[in-house]
Amino acid sequence: MSGIYARRIAVVAASAALAATTGLLTAPTAQAAMPIPVSASTARSYLSQLTVSTEGSSSGYSRDKFPHWITQSGACNTREVVLKRDGTGVVQDSSCAATSGSWYSQYDGATWTASGDLDIDHMVPLAEAWRSGASGWTTAQRQSFANDLTRPQLIAVTDNVNQSKGDRDPGEWLPPRTAYRCTYARAWVHVKHYYDLKVDSTEKSALQSVLNGC
């Protein structure tokens, strides 16, 4: 890992430690949205800086190698923090489970009132990250990636839409709600650039096409 990347991971770890010590009230619950990704012009610049390479192998990949939904504060894990952040009028019980609220899924435009209808999507899927460079990371680095609340990497969306995405990149899948595709591409590039992940040529072309229309 480069010195810059190591420093970035240190910042993520420090931010997580700060959140744990200051309590849930300082978690990003007031945003009611995923962190705003970089602008389209910045995303185009970032995309030009990414290494283009044939996608790597999935050999050795396991979701267990990306420890996720870790405790963020008290009884609240990453999933519950994102559900609170992305919803409206969310009520949580003593174990931090969302018992009521309303969630608008940006991917398909559906609104849900039961948290069980939502998945927390990793914008850049874990398996995609593995094939794009994360196979060489430490488990601690992969954990930071899988629970990143600072970058636009986690978002609450309709569960079956997230499952239809699977681990596909934008060359293979884009949100069915076309109005969100610009934000999606900006977020994807933002995350890949921050974590110095590679893109394949088809993925890059698809991202360029979306970003050029933003």
Tab-separated table of C-alpha atoms in Angstrom:
chain	number	residue	atom	x	y	z
A	1	MET	CA	0.000	0.000	0.000
A	2	SER	CA	1.217	3.527	-0.714
A	3	GLY	CA	1.937	5.998	2.052
A	4	ILE	CA	-1.052	8.087	0.946
A	5	TYR	CA	-3.377	5.097	1.165
A	6	ALA	CA	-2.025	4.118	4.560
A	7	ARG	CA	-2.713	7.648	5.809
A	8	ARG	CA	-6.227	7.507	4.380
A	9	ILE	CA	-6.965	4.267	6.229
A	10	ALA	CA	-5.570	5.820	9.417
A	11	VAL	CA	-7.986	8.733	9.027
A	12	VAL	CA	-10.930	6.320	8.558
A	13	ALA	CA	-9.902	4.412	11.680
A	14	ALA	CA	-9.519	7.623	13.674
A	15	SER	CA	-12.943	8.819	12.552
A	16	ALA	CA	-14.504	5.517	13.638
A	17	ALA	CA	-12.800	5.762	17.018
A	18	LEU	CA	-14.077	9.327	17.451
A	19	ALA	CA	-17.627	8.263	16.619
A	20	ALA	CA	-17.405	5.464	19.165
A	21	THR	CA	-16.296	7.810	21.935
A	22	THR	CA	-18.675	10.681	21.223
A	23	GLY	CA	-21.826	8.577	20.920
A	24	LEU	CA	-24.596	8.050	18.412
A	25	LEU	CA	-25.772	11.660	18.470
A	26	THR	CA	-22.660	12.646	16.552
A	27	ALA	CA	-23.115	9.895	13.969
A	28	PRO	CA	-24.337	11.073	10.551
A	29	THR	CA	-28.023	10.695	11.440
A	30	ALA	CA	-29.142	14.208	10.505
A	31	GLN	CA	-28.154	13.962	6.839
A	32	ALA	CA	-31.040	11.695	5.868
A	33	ALA	CA	-28.903	10.801	2.882
A	34	MET	CA	-25.705	9.160	1.758
A	35	PRO	CA	-22.672	11.511	1.917
A	36	ILE	CA	-22.648	13.741	-1.165
A	37	PRO	CA	-20.235	12.442	-3.809
A	38	VAL	CA	-17.810	14.626	-5.731
A	39	SER	CA	-19.149	16.720	-8.605
A	40	ALA	CA	-19.432	15.310	-12.116
A	41	SER	CA	-16.432	17.354	-13.280
A	42	THR	CA	-14.317	16.113	-10.375
A	43	ALA	CA	-15.534	12.568	-10.989
A	44	ARG	CA	-14.463	12.822	-14.643
A	45	SER	CA	-11.039	13.980	-13.478
A	46	TYR	CA	-10.818	11.191	-10.903
A	47	LEU	CA	-11.879	8.607	-13.483
A	48	SER	CA	-9.038	9.667	-15.787
A	49	GLN	CA	-6.615	9.013	-12.927
A	50	LEU	CA	-7.766	5.472	-12.170
A	51	THR	CA	-5.657	2.558	-13.370
A	52	VAL	CA	-7.380	0.665	-16.184
A	53	SER	CA	-6.780	-3.058	-15.942
A	54	THR	CA	-8.474	-6.352	-16.716
A	55	GLU	CA	-10.572	-7.304	-13.718
A	56	GLY	CA	-8.808	-9.618	-11.313
A	57	SER	CA	-9.876	-13.032	-10.101
A	58	SER	CA	-12.482	-13.768	-7.433
A	59	SER	CA	-10.253	-16.568	-6.174
A	60	GLY	CA	-9.972	-16.425	-2.409
A	61	TYR	CA	-12.827	-13.946	-2.019
A	62	SER	CA	-15.195	-14.208	0.935
A	63	ARG	CA	-17.503	-11.635	2.497
A	64	ASP	CA	-15.957	-12.683	5.801
A	65	LYS	CA	-12.742	-11.046	4.637
A	66	PHE	CA	-14.609	-7.701	4.756
A	67	PRO	CA	-15.944	-7.633	8.344
A	68	HIS	CA	-19.068	-5.498	8.068
A	69	TRP	CA	-21.886	-4.149	10.162
A	70	ILE	CA	-19.444	-3.573	12.990
A	71	THR	CA	-20.496	-1.741	16.149
A	72	GLN	CA	-20.452	2.022	15.619
A	73	SER	CA	-21.770	3.221	18.984
A	74	GLY	CA	-23.497	1.503	21.893
A	75	ALA	CA	-25.774	-1.193	20.469
A	76	CYS	CA	-25.785	0.351	16.969
A	77	ASN	CA	-23.992	-1.347	14.123
A	78	THR	CA	-23.257	0.120	10.706
A	79	ARG	CA	-26.490	-1.146	9.151
A	80	GLU	CA	-28.631	0.481	11.823
A	81	VAL	CA	-26.717	3.764	11.576
A	82	VAL	CA	-27.337	3.879	7.810
A	83	LEU	CA	-31.023	2.999	8.237
A	84	LYS	CA	-31.377	5.870	10.711
A	85	ARG	CA	-29.427	8.249	8.475
A	86	ASP	CA	-31.237	7.426	5.247
A	87	GLY	CA	-34.760	7.263	6.644
A	88	THR	CA	-37.403	9.734	7.781
A	89	GLY	CA	-38.955	9.555	11.242
A	90	VAL	CA	-36.969	6.455	12.122
A	91	VAL	CA	-37.647	5.053	15.603
A	92	GLN	CA	-35.157	2.605	17.108
A	93	ASP	CA	-35.586	0.252	20.058
A	94	SER	CA	-33.111	-0.296	22.892
A	95	SER	CA	-31.060	-2.646	20.711
A	96	CYS	CA	-30.914	0.029	17.967
A	97	ALA	CA	-33.158	-1.918	15.580
A	98	ALA	CA	-35.377	0.337	13.457
A	99	THR	CA	-38.972	-0.356	14.512
A	100	SER	CA	-40.665	2.245	12.311
A	101	GLY	CA	-39.915	4.934	9.781
A	102	SER	CA	-40.005	5.629	6.062
A	103	TRP	CA	-37.293	5.010	3.495
A	104	TYR	CA	-37.074	6.223	-0.107
A	105	SER	CA	-34.945	3.950	-2.296
A	106	GLN	CA	-32.949	6.092	-4.709
A	107	TYR	CA	-32.252	3.149	-7.018
A	108	ASP	CA	-35.868	2.504	-7.976
A	109	GLY	CA	-37.986	5.275	-6.455
A	110	ALA	CA	-39.870	2.966	-4.065
A	111	THR	CA	-40.834	4.007	-0.529
A	112	TRP	CA	-40.833	1.480	2.314
A	113	THR	CA	-42.064	1.553	5.898
A	114	ALA	CA	-40.465	-1.703	7.108
A	115	SER	CA	-36.695	-1.807	7.562
A	116	GLY	CA	-36.686	-5.450	6.498
A	117	ASP	CA	-37.481	-4.327	2.953
A	118	LEU	CA	-34.174	-2.462	2.789
A	119	ASP	CA	-30.660	-3.670	2.094
A	120	ILE	CA	-27.626	-1.539	2.826
A	121	ASP	CA	-25.815	-1.550	-0.494
A	122	HIS	CA	-22.069	-1.237	-0.785
A	123	MET	CA	-21.836	1.225	-3.677
A	124	VAL	CA	-18.668	-0.544	-4.822
A	125	PRO	CA	-19.529	-4.163	-3.961
A	126	LEU	CA	-17.142	-6.118	-1.780
A	127	ALA	CA	-16.434	-8.740	-4.443
A	128	GLU	CA	-15.879	-6.006	-7.044
A	129	ALA	CA	-13.432	-4.303	-4.688
A	130	TRP	CA	-11.626	-7.621	-4.185
A	131	ARG	CA	-11.170	-8.045	-7.943
A	132	SER	CA	-10.100	-4.395	-8.276
A	133	GLY	CA	-7.295	-4.407	-5.728
A	134	ALA	CA	-8.704	-5.101	-2.249
A	135	SER	CA	-7.418	-8.678	-2.367
A	136	GLY	CA	-4.062	-7.174	-1.426
A	137	TRP	CA	-5.376	-5.229	1.567
A	138	THR	CA	-5.236	-6.206	5.210
A	139	THR	CA	-8.415	-7.338	6.963
A	140	ALA	CA	-8.430	-4.046	8.888
A	141	GLN	CA	-8.359	-2.083	5.623
A	142	ARG	CA	-11.184	-4.167	4.180
A	143	GLN	CA	-13.203	-3.613	7.364
A	144	SER	CA	-12.797	0.152	7.030
A	145	PHE	CA	-13.973	-0.058	3.411
A	146	ALA	CA	-17.000	-2.219	4.251
A	147	ASN	CA	-18.184	0.139	7.016
A	148	ASP	CA	-17.248	3.516	5.509
A	149	LEU	CA	-19.794	6.113	6.618
A	150	THR	CA	-17.707	9.061	5.396
A	151	ARG	CA	-17.534	8.330	1.672
A	152	PRO	CA	-20.650	7.657	-0.487
A	153	GLN	CA	-20.162	3.907	-0.116
A	154	LEU	CA	-23.254	2.822	1.859
A	155	ILE	CA	-26.897	3.481	0.993
A	156	ALA	CA	-30.261	1.991	2.034
A	157	VAL	CA	-32.147	0.685	-1.016
A	158	THR	CA	-34.884	-1.785	-1.946
A	159	ASP	CA	-33.584	-5.246	-1.089
A	160	ASN	CA	-34.430	-7.056	-4.331
A	161	VAL	CA	-33.001	-4.202	-6.429
A	162	ASN	CA	-29.757	-4.444	-4.502
A	163	GLN	CA	-29.789	-8.206	-5.020
A	164	SER	CA	-30.282	-7.718	-8.766
A	165	LYS	CA	-27.154	-5.544	-8.759
A	166	GLY	CA	-25.126	-8.214	-7.026
A	167	ASP	CA	-21.412	-7.537	-7.471
A	168	ARG	CA	-21.721	-6.016	-10.938
A	169	ASP	CA	-19.990	-2.795	-11.955
A	170	PRO	CA	-21.577	0.076	-13.967
A	171	GLY	CA	-20.554	-1.595	-17.220
A	172	GLU	CA	-22.994	-4.360	-16.281
A	173	TRP	CA	-25.608	-2.684	-14.068
A	174	LEU	CA	-26.983	0.783	-13.360
A	175	PRO	CA	-29.912	1.813	-11.133
A	176	PRO	CA	-33.267	1.359	-12.904
A	177	ARG	CA	-34.205	4.905	-11.828
A	178	THR	CA	-32.354	6.839	-14.527
A	179	ALA	CA	-32.540	10.136	-12.596
A	180	TYR	CA	-30.114	8.672	-10.045
A	181	ARG	CA	-27.490	7.372	-12.453
A	182	CYS	CA	-25.422	10.553	-12.436
A	183	THR	CA	-25.173	10.503	-8.638
A	184	TYR	CA	-24.453	6.767	-8.766
A	185	ALA	CA	-21.551	7.213	-11.196
A	186	ARG	CA	-20.140	10.121	-9.186
A	187	ALA	CA	-20.293	8.051	-5.997
A	188	TRP	CA	-18.744	4.982	-7.654
A	189	VAL	CA	-15.778	6.961	-8.963
A	190	HIS	CA	-15.423	8.856	-5.671
A	191	VAL	CA	-15.067	5.577	-3.761
A	192	LYS	CA	-12.785	3.875	-6.274
A	193	HIS	CA	-10.503	6.901	-6.431
A	194	TYR	CA	-10.291	7.266	-2.655
A	195	TYR	CA	-9.379	3.606	-2.207
A	196	ASP	CA	-7.123	3.500	-5.290
A	197	LEU	CA	-9.090	0.665	-6.886
A	198	LYS	CA	-8.733	-0.239	-10.560
A	199	VAL	CA	-11.389	-0.101	-13.278
A	200	ASP	CA	-11.761	-2.301	-16.338
A	201	SER	CA	-12.228	-0.769	-19.776
A	202	THR	CA	-15.959	-1.549	-20.078
A	203	GLU	CA	-16.611	-0.137	-16.613
A	204	LYS	CA	-14.670	3.030	-17.438
A	205	SER	CA	-16.544	3.557	-20.706
A	206	ALA	CA	-19.911	3.178	-18.981
A	207	LEU	CA	-18.913	5.651	-16.271
A	208	GLN	CA	-17.636	8.148	-18.851
A	209	SER	CA	-20.913	7.904	-20.740
A	210	VAL	CA	-22.994	8.602	-17.628
A	211	LEU	CA	-20.740	11.384	-16.349
A	212	ASN	CA	-20.636	13.133	-19.714
A	213	GLY	CA	-24.418	13.427	-19.512
A	214	CYS	CA	-24.465	14.905	-16.007
